[in-house]
Coordinates of C-alpha atoms in Angstrom, one line a residue:
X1 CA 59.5 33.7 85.1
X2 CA 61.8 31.1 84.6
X3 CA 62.7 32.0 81.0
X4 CA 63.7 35.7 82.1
X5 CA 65.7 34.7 84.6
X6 CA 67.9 32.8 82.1
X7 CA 67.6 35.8 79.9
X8 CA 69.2 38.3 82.3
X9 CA 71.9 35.7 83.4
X10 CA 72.6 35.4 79.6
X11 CA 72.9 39.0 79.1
X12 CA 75.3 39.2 82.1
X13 CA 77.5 36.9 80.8
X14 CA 77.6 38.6 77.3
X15 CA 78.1 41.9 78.6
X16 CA 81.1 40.5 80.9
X17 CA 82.4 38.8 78.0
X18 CA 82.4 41.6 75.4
X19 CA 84.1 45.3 77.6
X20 CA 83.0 46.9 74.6
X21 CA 79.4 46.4 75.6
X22 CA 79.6 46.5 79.4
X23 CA 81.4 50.3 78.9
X24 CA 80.8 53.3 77.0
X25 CA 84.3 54.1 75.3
X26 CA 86.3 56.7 77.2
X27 CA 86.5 60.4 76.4
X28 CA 89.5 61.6 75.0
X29 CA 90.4 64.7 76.6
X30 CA 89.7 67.9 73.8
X31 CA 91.4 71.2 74.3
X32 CA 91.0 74.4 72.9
X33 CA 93.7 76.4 72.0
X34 CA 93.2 80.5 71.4
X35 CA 96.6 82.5 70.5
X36 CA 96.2 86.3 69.7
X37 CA 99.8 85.8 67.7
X38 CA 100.6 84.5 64.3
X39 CA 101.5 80.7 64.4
X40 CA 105.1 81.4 63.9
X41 CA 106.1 83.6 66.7
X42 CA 103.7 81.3 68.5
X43 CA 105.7 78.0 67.7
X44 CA 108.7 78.0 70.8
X45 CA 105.6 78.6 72.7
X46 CA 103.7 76.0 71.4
X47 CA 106.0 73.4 71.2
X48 CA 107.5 73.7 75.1
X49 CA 103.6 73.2 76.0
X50 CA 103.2 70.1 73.5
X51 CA 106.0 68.6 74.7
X52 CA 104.9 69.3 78.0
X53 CA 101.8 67.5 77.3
X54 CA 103.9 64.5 76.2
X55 CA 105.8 64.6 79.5
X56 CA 103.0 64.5 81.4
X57 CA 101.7 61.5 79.1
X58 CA 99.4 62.8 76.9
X59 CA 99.8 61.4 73.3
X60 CA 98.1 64.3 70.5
X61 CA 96.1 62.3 68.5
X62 CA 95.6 59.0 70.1
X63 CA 95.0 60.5 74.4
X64 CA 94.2 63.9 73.5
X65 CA 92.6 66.6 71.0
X66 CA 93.6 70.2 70.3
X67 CA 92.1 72.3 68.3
X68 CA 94.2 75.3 67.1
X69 CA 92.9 79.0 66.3
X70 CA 96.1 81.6 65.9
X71 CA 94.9 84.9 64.6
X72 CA 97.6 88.2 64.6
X73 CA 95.4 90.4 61.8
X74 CA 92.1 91.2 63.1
X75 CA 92.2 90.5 66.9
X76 CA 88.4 91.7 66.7
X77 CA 87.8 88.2 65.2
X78 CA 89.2 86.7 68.8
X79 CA 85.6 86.8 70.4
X80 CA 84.4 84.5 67.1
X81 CA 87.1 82.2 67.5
X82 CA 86.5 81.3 71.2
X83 CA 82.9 80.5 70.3
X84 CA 84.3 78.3 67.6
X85 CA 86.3 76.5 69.8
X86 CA 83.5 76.5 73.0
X87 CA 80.8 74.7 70.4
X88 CA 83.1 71.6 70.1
X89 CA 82.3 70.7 73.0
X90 CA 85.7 71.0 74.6
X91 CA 87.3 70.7 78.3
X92 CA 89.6 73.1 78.4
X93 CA 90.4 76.1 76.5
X94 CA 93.8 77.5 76.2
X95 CA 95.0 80.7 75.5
X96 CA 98.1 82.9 74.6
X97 CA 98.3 86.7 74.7
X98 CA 95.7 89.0 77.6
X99 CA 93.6 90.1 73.9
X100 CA 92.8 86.2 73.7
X101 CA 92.2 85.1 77.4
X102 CA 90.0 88.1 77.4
X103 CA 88.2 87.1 74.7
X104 CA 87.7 83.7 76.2
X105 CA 86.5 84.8 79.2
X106 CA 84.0 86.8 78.3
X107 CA 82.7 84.0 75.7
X108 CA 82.2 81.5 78.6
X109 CA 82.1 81.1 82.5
X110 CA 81.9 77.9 82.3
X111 CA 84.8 76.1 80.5
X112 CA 88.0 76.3 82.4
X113 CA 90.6 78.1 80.7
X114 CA 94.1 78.3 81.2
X115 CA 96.2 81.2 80.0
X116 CA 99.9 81.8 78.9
X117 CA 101.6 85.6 78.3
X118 CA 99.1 87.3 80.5
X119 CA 100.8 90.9 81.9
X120 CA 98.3 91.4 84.6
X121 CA 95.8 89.3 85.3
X122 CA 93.8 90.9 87.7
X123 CA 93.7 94.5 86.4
X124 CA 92.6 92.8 83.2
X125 CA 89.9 91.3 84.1
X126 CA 91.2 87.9 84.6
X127 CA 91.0 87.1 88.2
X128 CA 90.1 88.3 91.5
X129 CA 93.8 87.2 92.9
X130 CA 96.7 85.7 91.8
X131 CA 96.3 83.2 95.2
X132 CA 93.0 82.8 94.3
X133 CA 91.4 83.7 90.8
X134 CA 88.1 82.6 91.2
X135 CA 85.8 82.3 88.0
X136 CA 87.0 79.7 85.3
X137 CA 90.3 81.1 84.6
X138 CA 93.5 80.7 86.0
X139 CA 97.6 79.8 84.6
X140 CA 100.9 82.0 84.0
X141 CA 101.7 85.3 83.7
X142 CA 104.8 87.1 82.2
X143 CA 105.3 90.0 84.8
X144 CA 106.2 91.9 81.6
X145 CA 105.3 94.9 83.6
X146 CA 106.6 94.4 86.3
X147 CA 110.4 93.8 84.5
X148 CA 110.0 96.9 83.0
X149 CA 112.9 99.0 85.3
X150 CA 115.6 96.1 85.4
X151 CA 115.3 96.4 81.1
X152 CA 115.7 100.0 81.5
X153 CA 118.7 99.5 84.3
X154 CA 120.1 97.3 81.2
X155 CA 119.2 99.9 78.6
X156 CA 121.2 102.4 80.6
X157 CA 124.0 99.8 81.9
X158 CA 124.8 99.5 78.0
X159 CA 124.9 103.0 76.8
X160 CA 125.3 105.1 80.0
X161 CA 124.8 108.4 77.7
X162 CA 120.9 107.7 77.1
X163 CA 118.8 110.6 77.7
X164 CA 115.6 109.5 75.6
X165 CA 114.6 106.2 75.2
X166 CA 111.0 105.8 72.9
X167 CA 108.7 102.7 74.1
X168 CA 106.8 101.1 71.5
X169 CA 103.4 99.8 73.1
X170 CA 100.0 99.3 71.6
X171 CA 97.1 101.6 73.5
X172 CA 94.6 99.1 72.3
X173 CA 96.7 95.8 73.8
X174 CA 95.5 95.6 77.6
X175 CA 98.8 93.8 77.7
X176 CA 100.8 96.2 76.6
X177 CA 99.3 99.2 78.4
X178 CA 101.0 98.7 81.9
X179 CA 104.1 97.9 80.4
X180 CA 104.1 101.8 79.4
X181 CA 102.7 103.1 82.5
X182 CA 105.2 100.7 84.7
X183 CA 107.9 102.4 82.7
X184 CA 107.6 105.4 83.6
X185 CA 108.9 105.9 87.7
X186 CA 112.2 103.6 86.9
X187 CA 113.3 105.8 84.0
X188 CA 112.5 108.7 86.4
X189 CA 115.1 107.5 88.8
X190 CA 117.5 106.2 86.2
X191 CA 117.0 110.1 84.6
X192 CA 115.9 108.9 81.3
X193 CA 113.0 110.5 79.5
X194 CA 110.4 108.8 78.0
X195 CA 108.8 109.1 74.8
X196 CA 105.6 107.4 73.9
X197 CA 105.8 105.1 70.2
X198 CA 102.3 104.1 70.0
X199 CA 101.3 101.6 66.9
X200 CA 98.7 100.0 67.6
X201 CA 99.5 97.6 63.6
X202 CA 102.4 96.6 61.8
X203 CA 101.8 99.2 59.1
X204 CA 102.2 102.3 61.1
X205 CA 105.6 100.9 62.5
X206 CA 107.9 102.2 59.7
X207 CA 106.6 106.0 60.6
X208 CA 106.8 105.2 63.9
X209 CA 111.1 104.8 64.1
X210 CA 111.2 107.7 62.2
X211 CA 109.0 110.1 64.4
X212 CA 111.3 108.2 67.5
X213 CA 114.4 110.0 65.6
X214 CA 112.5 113.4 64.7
X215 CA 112.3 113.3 69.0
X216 CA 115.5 112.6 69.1
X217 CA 115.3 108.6 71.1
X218 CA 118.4 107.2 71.1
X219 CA 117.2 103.7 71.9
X220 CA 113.7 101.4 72.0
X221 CA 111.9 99.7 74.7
X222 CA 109.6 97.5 73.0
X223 CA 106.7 96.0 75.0
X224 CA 104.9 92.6 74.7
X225 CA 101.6 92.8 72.4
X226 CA 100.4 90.8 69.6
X227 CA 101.5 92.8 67.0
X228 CA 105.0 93.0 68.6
X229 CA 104.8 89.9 68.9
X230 CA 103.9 88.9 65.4
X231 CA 106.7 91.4 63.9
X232 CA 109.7 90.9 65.5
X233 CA 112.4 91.2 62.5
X234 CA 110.5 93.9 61.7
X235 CA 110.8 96.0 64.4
X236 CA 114.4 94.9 64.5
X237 CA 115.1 95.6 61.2
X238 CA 113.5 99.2 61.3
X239 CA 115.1 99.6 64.4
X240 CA 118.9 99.0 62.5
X241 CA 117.5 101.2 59.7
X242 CA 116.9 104.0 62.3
X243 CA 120.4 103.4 64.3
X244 CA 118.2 102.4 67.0
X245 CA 119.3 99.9 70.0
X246 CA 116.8 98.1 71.5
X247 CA 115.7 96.2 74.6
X248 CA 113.0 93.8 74.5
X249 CA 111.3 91.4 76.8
X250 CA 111.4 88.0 75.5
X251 CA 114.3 86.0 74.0
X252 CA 113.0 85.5 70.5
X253 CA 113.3 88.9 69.8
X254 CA 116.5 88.7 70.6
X255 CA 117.0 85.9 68.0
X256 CA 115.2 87.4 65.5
X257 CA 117.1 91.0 65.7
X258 CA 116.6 92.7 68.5
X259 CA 120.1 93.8 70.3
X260 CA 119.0 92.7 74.2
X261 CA 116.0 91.1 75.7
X262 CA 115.0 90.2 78.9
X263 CA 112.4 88.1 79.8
X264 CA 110.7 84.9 81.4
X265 CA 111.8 82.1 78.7
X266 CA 109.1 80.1 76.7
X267 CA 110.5 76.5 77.8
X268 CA 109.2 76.9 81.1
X269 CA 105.7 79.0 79.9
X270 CA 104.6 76.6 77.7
X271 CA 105.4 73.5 80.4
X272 CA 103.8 75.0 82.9
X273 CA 100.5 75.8 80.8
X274 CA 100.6 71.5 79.9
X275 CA 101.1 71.6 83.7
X276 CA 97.9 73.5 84.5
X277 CA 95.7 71.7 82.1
X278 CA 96.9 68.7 83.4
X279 CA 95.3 69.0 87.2
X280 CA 92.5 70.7 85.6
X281 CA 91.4 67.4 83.7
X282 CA 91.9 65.9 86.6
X283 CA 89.6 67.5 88.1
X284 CA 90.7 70.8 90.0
X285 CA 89.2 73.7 89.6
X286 CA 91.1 77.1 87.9
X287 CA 88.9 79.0 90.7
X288 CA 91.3 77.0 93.4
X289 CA 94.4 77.2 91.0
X290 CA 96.9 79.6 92.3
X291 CA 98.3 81.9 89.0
X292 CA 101.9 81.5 89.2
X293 CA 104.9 83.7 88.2
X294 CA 107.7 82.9 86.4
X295 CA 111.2 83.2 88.4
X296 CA 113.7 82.1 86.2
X297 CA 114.6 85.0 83.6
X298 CA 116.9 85.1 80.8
X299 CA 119.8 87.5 79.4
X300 CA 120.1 87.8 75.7
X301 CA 122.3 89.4 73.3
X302 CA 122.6 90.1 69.8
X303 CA 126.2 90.9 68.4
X304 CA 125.5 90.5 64.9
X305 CA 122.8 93.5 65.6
X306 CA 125.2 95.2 67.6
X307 CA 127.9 95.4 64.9
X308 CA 125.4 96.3 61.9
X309 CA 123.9 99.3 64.7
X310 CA 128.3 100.1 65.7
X311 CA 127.4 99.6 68.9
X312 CA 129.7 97.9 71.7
X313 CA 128.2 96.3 74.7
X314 CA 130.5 96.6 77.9
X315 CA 131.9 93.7 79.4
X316 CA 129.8 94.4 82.8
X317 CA 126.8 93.4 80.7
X318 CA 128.0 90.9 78.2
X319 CA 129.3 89.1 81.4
X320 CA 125.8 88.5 82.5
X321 CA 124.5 87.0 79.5
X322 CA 122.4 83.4 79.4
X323 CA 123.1 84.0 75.8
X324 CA 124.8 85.2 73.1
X325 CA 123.9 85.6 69.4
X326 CA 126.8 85.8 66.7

């Protein structure tokens, strides 16, 4: 008896001396992240909710894991991915676009997810509320839809002779589909007829601007979807070809051709997705999580697109701007 009881005090002491033995290492935190969008338009994103991340403290690599997926081809292949990602055995999954928090939701009920450039979260799918989603998701959403009339009032501000105005949207994006049907009773009341520019790939585009023309648009609304989204110079560039202005709802567009956009930036997106994921691995729960909206919106114009198109923006518009492109 004796002879044990030395043994357990000599244990004690070993495993007091040596925290390697008396604890189990911790768990670094491991995050999934899902983006229905090629990794280049996805990057401003990305990087405003790394950096985030690193605000918050987290280091990548040494206090936290991400995997990446980014996939702008074959969204069919998003279901796949988020079982890729679910199997490593991670704590949070992150996603960008509705086609990929979709996806995610419907490959587990379990793993909390956090989404970023969700239209409508609750007609989707996605929660029961924005006060209270319920289920395992929860995060930001871009109120792309619900901007839909102020870009028209901007559209018409700017050429005050539109009649027609074509909106390119994607039938098969569940993101981009109330974007088209929110457009529809502001153009109404601002007298401007709508005609639908449905491409649902990057390929069908090109005939696309010109069956806009043979309708006779003058200018392009173009919505938020993941093939949008992973084309923008080449919907800008088509839409110079076609002597086509356009509005579109995000400032990268903007910088990468389009003549105006207006939108939610990605600064504040992707820091408020780091924010989410933060209290989640801290142990809320994306059921109590309250999906925010974004309320500080941006102004962008492009004058180098505006002088290739020969088109002048008034004064009463260019005086709003956050920003101007040369």
């Amino acid at each position: 008896m004796r002879s044990k009881i030395v043994g357990l005090l000599l244990g004690a002491v070993l495993m007091a001396g040596c925290p390697a033995l008396a604890q189990q290492p911790k768990k670094i935190p491991h995050l999934g992240y899902l983006a229905a969008v090629s990794a280049s338009a996805d990057a401003p994103r990305l990087e405003a909710f790394k950096k985030g991340l690193r605000d918050l403290g987290y280091v990548e690599g040494q206090t936290i894991r991400i995997d990446y997926r980014h996939e702008s081809q074959d969204l069919q292949r998003l279901p796949m991915l988020a079982e890729e990602l679910v199997r490593m055995d991670i704590d949070v999954l992150v996603t960008v676009t509705t086609n990929a928090a979709q996806a995610a939701k419907k490959t587990t009920s379990t793993v909390p997810i956090v989404f970023m450039g969700v239209t409508d979260p609750v007609t989707t799918g996605l929660a029961e509320s924005l006060a209270r989603p319920g289920g395992n998701s929860t995060g930001v959403t871009n109120v792309a839809a619900i901007l839909t009339g102020k870009r028209l009032e901007l559209l018409k501000e700017t050429d005050p002779k539109a009649v027609r105005v074509a909106v390119l949207w994607d039938p098969h994006a569940p993101g981009s589909i109330p974007q088209w049907e929110a457009s529809q009773v502001p153009a109404e009341k601002l007298g401007l007829q709508l005609y639908s520019m449905e491409a649902s790939s990057a390929d069908r585009y090109a005939q696309a601007f010109k069956d806009a023309v043979k309708a006779r648009a003058t200018a392009v609304w173009v919505t938020l979807n993941p093939v949008a989204n992973s084309n923008q110079k080449l919907i800008a560039e088509l839409a110079i070809e076609n002597g086509l202005p356009t509005i579109c709802a995000r400032g990268d567009y903007a910088e990468n051709g389009c003549l105006m956009a207006y939108g939610p930036g990605y600064g504040n997106e992707g820091k408020d997705g780091a924010r989410y994921v933060d209290r989640i691995l801290k142990g809320a729960k994306p059921a109590d999580l309250p999906i925010e909206q974004p309320t500080k919106f941006e102004l962008l114009i492009n004058l180098n697109t505006a002088k290739r198109l020969g088109f002048t923006i008034p004064r009463s518009v260019m005086n709003r701007a956050d920003k101007v492109i040369q």
